[in-house]
mmCIF file of C-alpha atoms and ligand atoms in Angstrom:
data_model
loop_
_atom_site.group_PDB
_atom_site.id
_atom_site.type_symbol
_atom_site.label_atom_id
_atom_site.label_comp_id
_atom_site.label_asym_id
_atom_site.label_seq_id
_atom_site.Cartn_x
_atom_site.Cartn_y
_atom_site.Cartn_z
ATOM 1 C CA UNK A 395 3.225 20.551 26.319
ATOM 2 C CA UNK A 396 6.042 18.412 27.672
ATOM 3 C CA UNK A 397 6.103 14.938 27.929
ATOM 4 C CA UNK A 398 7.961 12.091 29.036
ATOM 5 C CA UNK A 399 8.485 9.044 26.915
ATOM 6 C CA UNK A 400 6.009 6.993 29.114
ATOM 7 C CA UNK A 401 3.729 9.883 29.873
ATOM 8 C CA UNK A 402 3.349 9.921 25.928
ATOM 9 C CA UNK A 403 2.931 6.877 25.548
ATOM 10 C CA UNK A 404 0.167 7.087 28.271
ATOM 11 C CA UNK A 405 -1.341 9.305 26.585
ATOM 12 C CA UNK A 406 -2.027 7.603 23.232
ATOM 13 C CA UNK A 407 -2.997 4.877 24.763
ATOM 14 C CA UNK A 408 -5.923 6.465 26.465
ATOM 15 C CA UNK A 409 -7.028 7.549 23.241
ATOM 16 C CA UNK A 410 -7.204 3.775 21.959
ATOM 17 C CA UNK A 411 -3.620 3.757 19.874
ATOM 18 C CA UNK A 412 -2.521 0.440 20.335
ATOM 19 C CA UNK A 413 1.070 0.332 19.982
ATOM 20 C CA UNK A 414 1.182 3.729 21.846
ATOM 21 C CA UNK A 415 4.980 2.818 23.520
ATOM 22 C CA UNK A 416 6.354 2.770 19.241
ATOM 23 C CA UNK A 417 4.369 5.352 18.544
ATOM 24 C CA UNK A 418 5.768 7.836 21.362
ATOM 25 C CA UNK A 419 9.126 6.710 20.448
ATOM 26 C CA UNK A 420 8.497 7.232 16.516
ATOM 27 C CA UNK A 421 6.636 11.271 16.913
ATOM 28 C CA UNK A 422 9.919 11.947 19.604
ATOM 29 C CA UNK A 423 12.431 10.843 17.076
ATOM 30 C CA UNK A 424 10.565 12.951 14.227
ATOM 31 C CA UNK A 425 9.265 15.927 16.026
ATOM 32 C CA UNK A 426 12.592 16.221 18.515
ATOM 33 C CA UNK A 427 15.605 15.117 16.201
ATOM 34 C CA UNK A 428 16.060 12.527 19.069
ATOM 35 C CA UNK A 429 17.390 8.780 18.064
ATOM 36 C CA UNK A 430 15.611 5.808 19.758
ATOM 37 C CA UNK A 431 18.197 4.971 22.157
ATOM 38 C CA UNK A 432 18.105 8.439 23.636
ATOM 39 C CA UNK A 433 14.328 8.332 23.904
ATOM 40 C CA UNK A 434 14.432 4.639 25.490
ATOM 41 C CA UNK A 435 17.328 5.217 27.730
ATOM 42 C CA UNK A 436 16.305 8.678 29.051
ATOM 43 C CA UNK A 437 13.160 7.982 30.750
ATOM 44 C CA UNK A 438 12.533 11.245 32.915
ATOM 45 C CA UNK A 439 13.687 13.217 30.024
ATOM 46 C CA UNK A 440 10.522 15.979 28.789
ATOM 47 C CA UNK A 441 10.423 16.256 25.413
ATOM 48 C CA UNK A 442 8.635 19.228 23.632
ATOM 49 C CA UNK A 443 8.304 21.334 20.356
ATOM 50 C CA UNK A 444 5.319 22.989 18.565
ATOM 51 C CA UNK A 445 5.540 20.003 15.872
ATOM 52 C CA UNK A 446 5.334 17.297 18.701
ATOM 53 C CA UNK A 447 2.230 19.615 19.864
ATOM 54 C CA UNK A 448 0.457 19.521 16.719
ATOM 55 C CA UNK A 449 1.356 16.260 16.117
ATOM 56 C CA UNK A 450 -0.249 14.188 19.652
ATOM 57 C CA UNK A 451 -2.925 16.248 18.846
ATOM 58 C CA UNK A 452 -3.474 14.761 15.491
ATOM 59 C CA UNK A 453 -2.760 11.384 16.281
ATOM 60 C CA UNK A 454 -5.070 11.689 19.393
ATOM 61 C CA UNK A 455 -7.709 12.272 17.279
ATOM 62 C CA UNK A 456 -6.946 8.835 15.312
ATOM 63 C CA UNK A 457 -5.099 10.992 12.440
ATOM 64 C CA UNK A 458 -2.868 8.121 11.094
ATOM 65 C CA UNK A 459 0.536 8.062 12.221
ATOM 66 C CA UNK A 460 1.940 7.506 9.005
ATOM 67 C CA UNK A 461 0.181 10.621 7.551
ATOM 68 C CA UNK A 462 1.731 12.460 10.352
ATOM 69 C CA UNK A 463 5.032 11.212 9.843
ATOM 70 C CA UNK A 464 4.802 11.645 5.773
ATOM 71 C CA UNK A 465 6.838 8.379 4.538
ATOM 72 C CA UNK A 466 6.568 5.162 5.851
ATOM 73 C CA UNK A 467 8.169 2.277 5.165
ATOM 74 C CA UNK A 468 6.741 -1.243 2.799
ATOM 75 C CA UNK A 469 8.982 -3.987 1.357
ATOM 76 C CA UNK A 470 12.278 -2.131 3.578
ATOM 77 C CA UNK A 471 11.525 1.119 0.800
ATOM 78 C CA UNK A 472 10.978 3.798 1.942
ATOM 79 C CA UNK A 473 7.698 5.702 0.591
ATOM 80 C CA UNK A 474 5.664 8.953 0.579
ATOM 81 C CA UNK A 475 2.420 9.144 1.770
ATOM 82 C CA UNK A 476 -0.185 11.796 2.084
ATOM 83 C CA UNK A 477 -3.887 11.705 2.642
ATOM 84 C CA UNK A 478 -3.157 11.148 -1.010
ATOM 85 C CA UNK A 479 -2.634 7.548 -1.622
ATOM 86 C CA UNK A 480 -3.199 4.603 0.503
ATOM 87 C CA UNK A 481 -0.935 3.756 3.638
ATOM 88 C CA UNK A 482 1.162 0.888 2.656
ATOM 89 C CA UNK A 483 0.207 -2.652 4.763
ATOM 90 C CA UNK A 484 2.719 -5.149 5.659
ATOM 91 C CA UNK A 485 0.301 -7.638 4.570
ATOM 92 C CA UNK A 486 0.517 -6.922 0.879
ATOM 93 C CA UNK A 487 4.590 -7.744 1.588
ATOM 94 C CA UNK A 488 3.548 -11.038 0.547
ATOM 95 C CA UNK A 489 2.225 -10.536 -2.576
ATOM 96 C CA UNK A 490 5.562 -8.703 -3.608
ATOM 97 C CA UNK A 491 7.546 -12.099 -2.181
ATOM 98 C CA UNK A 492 5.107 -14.192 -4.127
ATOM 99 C CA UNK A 493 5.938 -12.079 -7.674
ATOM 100 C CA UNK A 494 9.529 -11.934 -6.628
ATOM 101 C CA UNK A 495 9.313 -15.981 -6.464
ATOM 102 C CA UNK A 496 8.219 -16.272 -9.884
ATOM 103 C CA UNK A 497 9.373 -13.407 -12.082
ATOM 104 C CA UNK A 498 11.299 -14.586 -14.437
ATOM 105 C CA UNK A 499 14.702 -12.405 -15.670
ATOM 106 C CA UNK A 500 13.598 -9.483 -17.612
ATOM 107 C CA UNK A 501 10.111 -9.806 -16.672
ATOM 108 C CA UNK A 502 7.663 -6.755 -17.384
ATOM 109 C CA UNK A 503 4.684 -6.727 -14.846
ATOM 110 C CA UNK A 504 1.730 -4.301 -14.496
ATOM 111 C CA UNK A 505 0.503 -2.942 -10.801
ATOM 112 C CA UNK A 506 -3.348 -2.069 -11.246
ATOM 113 C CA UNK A 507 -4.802 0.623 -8.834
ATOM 114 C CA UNK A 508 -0.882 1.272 -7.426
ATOM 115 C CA UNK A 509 -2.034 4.446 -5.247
ATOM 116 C CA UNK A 510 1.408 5.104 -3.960
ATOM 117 C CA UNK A 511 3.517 2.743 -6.126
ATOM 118 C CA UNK A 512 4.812 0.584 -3.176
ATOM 119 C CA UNK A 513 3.910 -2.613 -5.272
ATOM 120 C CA UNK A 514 5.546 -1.810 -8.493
ATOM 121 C CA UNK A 515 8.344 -0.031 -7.044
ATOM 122 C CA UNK A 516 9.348 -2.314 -4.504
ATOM 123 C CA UNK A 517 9.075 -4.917 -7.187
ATOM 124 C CA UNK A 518 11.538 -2.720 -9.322
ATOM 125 C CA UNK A 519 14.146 -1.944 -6.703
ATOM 126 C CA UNK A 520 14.538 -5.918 -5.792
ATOM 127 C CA UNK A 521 15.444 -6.920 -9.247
ATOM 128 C CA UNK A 522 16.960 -4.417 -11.683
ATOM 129 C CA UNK A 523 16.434 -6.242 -14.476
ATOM 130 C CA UNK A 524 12.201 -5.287 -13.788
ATOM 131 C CA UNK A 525 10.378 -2.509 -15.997
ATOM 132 C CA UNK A 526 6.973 -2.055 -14.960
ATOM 133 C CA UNK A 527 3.383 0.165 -15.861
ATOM 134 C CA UNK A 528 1.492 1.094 -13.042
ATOM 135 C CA UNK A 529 -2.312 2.194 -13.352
ATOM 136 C CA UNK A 530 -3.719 4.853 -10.860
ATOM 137 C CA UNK A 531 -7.012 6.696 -11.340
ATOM 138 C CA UNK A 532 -6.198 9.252 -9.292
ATOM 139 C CA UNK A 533 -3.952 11.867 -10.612
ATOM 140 C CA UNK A 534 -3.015 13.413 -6.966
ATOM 141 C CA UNK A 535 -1.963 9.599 -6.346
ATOM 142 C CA UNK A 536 -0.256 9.302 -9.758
ATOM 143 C CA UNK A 537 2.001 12.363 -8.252
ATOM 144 C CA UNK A 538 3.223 10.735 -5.334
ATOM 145 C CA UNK A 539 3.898 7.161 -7.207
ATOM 146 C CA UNK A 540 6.101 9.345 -9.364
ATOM 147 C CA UNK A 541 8.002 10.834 -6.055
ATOM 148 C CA UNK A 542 8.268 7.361 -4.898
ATOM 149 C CA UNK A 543 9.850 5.771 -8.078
ATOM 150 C CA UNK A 544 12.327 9.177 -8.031
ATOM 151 C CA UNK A 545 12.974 8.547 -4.256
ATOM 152 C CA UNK A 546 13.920 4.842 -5.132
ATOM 153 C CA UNK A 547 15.943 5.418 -7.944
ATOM 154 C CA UNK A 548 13.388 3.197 -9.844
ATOM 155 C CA UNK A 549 11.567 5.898 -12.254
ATOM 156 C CA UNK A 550 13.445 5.170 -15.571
ATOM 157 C CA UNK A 551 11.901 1.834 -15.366
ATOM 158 C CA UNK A 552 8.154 2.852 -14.687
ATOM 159 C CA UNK A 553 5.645 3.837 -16.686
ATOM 160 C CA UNK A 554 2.731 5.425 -14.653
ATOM 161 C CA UNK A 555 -0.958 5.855 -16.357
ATOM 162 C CA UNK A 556 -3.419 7.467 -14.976
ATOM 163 C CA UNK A 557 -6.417 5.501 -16.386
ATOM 164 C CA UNK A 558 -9.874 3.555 -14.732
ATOM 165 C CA UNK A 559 -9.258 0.086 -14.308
ATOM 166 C CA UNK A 560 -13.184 -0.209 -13.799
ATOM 167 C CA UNK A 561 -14.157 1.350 -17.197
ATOM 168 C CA UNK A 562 -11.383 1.862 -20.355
ATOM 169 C CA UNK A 563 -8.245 1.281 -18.150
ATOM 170 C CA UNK A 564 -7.409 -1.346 -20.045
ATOM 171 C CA UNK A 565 -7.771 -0.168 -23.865
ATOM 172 C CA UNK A 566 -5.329 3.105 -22.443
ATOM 173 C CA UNK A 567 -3.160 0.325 -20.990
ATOM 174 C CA UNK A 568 -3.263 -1.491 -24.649
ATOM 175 C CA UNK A 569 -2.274 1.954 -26.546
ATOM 176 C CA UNK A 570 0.563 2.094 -23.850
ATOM 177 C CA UNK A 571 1.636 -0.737 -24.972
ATOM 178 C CA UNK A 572 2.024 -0.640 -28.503
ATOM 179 C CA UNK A 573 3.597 2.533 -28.172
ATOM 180 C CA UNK A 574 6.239 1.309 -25.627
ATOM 181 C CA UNK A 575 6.796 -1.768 -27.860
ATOM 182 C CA UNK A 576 5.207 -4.262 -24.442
ATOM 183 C CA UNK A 577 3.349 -7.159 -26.116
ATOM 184 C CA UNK A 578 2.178 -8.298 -23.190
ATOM 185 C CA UNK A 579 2.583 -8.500 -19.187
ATOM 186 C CA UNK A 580 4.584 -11.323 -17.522
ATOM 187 C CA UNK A 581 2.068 -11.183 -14.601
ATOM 188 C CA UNK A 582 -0.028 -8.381 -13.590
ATOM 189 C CA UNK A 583 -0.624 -7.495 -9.646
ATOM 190 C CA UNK A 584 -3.226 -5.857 -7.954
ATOM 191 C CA UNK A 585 -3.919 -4.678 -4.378
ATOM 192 C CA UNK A 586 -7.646 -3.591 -5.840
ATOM 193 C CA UNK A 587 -9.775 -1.315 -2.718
ATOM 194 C CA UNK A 588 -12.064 -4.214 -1.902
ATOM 195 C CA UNK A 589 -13.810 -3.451 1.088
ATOM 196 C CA UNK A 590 -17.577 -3.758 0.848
ATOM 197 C CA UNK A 591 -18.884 -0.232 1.060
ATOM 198 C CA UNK A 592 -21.030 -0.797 4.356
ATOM 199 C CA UNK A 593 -18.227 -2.060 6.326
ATOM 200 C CA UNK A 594 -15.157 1.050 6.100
ATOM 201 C CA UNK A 595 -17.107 2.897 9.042
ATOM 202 C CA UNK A 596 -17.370 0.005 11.443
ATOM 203 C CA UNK A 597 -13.019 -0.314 10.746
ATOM 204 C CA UNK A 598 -10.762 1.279 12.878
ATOM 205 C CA UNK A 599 -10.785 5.220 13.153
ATOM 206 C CA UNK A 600 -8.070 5.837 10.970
ATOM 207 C CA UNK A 601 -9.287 4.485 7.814
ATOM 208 C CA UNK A 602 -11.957 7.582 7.949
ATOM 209 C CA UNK A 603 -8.548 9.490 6.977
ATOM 210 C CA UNK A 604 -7.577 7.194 3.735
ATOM 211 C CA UNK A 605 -8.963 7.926 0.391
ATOM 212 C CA UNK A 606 -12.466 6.306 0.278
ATOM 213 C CA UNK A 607 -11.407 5.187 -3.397
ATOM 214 C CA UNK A 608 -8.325 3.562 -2.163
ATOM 215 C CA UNK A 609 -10.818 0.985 0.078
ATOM 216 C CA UNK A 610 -14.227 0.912 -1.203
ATOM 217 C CA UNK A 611 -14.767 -2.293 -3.709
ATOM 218 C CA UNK A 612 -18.617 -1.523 -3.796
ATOM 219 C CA UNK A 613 -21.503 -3.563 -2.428
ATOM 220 C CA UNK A 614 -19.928 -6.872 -2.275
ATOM 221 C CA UNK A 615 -16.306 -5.785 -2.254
ATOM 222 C CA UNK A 616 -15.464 -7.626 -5.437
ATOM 223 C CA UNK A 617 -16.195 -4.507 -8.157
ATOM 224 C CA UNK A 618 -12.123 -4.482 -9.335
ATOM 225 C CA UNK A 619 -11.975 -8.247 -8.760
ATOM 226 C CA UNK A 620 -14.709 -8.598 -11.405
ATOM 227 C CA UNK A 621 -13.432 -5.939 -13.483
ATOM 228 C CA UNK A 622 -9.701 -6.980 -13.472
ATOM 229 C CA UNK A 623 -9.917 -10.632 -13.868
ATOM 230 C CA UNK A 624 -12.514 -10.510 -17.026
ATOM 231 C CA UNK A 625 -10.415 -7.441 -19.047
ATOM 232 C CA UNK A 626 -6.895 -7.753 -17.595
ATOM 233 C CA UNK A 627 -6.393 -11.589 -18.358
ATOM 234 C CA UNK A 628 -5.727 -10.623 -22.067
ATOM 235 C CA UNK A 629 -2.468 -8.404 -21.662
ATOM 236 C CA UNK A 630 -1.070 -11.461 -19.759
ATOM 237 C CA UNK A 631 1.662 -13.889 -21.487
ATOM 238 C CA UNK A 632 0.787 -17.393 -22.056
ATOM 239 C CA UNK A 633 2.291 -18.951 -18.970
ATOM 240 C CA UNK A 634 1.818 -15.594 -17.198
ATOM 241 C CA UNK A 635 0.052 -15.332 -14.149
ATOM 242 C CA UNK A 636 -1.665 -12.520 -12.285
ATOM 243 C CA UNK A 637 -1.428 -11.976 -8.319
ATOM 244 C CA UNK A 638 -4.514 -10.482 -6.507
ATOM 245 C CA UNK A 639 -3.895 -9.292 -2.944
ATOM 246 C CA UNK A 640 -7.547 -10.189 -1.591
ATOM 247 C CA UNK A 641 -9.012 -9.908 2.007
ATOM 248 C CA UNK A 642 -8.913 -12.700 4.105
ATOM 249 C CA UNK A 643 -12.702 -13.386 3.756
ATOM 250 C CA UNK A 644 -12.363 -13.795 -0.289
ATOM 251 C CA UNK A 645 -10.684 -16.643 -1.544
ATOM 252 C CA UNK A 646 -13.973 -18.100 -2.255
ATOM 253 C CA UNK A 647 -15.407 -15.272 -4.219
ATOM 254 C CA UNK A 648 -12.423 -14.354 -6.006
ATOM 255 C CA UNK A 649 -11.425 -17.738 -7.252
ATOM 256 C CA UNK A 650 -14.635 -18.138 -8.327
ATOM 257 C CA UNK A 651 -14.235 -15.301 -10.825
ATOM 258 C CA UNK A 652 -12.111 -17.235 -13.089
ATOM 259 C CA UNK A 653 -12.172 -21.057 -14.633
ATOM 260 C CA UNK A 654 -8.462 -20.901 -14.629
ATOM 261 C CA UNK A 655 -6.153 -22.484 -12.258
ATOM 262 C CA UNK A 656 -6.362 -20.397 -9.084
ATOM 263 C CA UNK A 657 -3.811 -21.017 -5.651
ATOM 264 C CA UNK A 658 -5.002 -18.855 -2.205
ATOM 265 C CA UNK A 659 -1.397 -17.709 -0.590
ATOM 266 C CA UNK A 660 -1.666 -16.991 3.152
ATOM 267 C CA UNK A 661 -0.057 -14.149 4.985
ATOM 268 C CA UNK A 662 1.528 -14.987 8.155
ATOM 269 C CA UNK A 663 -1.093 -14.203 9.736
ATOM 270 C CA UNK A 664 -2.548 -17.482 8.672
ATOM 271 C CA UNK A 665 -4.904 -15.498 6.833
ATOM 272 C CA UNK A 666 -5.757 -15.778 2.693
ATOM 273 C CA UNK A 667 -4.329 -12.730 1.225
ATOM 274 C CA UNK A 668 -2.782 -13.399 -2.425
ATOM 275 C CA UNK A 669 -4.868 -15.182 -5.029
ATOM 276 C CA UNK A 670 -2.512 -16.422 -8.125
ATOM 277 C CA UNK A 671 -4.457 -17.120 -11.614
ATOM 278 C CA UNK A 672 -2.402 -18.989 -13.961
ATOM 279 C CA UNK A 673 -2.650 -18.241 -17.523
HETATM 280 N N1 LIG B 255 -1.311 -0.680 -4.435
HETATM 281 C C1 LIG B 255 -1.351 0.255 -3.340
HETATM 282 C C2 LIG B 255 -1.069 -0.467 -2.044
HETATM 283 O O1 LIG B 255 -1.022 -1.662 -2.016
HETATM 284 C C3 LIG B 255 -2.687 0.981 -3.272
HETATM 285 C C4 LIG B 255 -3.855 0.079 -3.087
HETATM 286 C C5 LIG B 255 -5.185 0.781 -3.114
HETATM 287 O O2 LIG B 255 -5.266 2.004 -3.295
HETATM 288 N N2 LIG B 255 -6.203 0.019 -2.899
HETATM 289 O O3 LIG B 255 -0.891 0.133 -1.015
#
């Protein structure tokens, strides 16, 4: 097939895609070796390949752009991502602005359930002075985390364990430890899957392509929230806090978790998305 920028853009449209005129632009730039500008300023221009080809197809079907496109960017890093790992979310920028804001020099933080590593790593390539563990159950997952810390120059300073944070995560996280000399964690984060179970098939189509263990957080949503605020609190520092990514109907439920002091963060959005518990 050929197609025009708009025609393109057209096209994904009619299959529900949103922000169909970016997402032309983005599978022409990939697909065609073109640049933006040439895209934007050569309007009757028909593109085509095989790759593009395979490509609209996939996306028409609700295939996730970012799947297609195999790296994507979080936190202005750029990461790998494969059916593999969760897609990155702007939203969870905030809970990397919120550690950045209180990591102190030298700090050595812990990313639970870091699919892709874009938490930790981000973390790590902001400040240099950053080591990090990351916990991923799943070992394909673990794989890619490890690309991503290579791709960012950030893998001598992560330590990547593939370990349950539901069930003995944390006594493999403890053994880690000692071995590595880490007393404990400056402050631990978390983007935790916490939708409730019934809800992923009413979300948008492309979530059907992300790992089910990347969103599901059970009945209630809560099942890591529950599990990482009662066994993760003791590898925390006095004075130590630990940031929670949580979605926007939460707070509630997730401060409720702890009897320490606990401060909701919004996203810009307006929305609650980061819960802080001080230690
Ligand atoms: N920490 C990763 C992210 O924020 C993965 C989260 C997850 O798998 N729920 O994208």
């Amino acid at each position: 097939m050929m197609y025009t920028y708009r025609e393109l853009a057209d096209l994904l449209q009619s299959h529900g895609i949103a922000d169909a005129k970016t997402e032309a632009a983005w599978l022409i730039c990939k697909f065609c070796g073109a640049d933006r500008a040439a895209i934007l300023t050569n309007g009757q221009k028909k593109w085509e390949s095989a790759e593009l080809d395979a490509a609209v197809r996939r996306r028409c079907e609700r295939y996730p752009l970012q799947y297609i496109i195999g790296e994507w960017e979080f936190f202005g890093c750029t990461f790998r991502v494969s059916e593999d790992c969760l897609i990155p979310r702007p939203d969870t920028e905030i809970l990397v602005e919120e550690a950045l804001k209180i990591l102190p020099q030298n700090s050595v933080i812990c990313d639970l359930c870091t699919g892709s590593g874009c938490i930790a790593i981000a973390l790590l390539k902001a400040r240099p002075d950053l080591r990090a563990m990351a916990v991923e159950l799943s070992d394909t997952a673990i794989k890619i985390a490890l690309e991503n810390a290579r791709l960012n120059g950030v893998d001598d300073r992560l330590i990547l364990l593939c370990a349950d944070v539901l069930a003995d995560g944390v006594d493999k996280l403890k053994t880690l430890m000692a071995q590595e000399n880490i007393a404990s964690f400056d402050v631990v984060v978390s983007n935790p899957p916490y939708i409730p179970t019934k809800d992923i098939s009413t979300l948008e189509p492309e979530l059907a392509f992300e790992p089910k263990m990347a969103l599901d957080g059970g009945a209630d949503g809560l099942k890591f929230y529950r599990s990482i605020v009662k066994n993760y609190t003791s590898v925390i520092r006095g004075g130590g806090c630990m940031l929670l990514e949580i979605g926007a109907d939460q707070a509630r439920d997730v401060c409720a978790l702890t009897e320490r002091e606990a401060v909701v963060i919004r996203d810009l959005g307006g929305n609650d998305r980061v819960v802080r518990i001080s230690l």
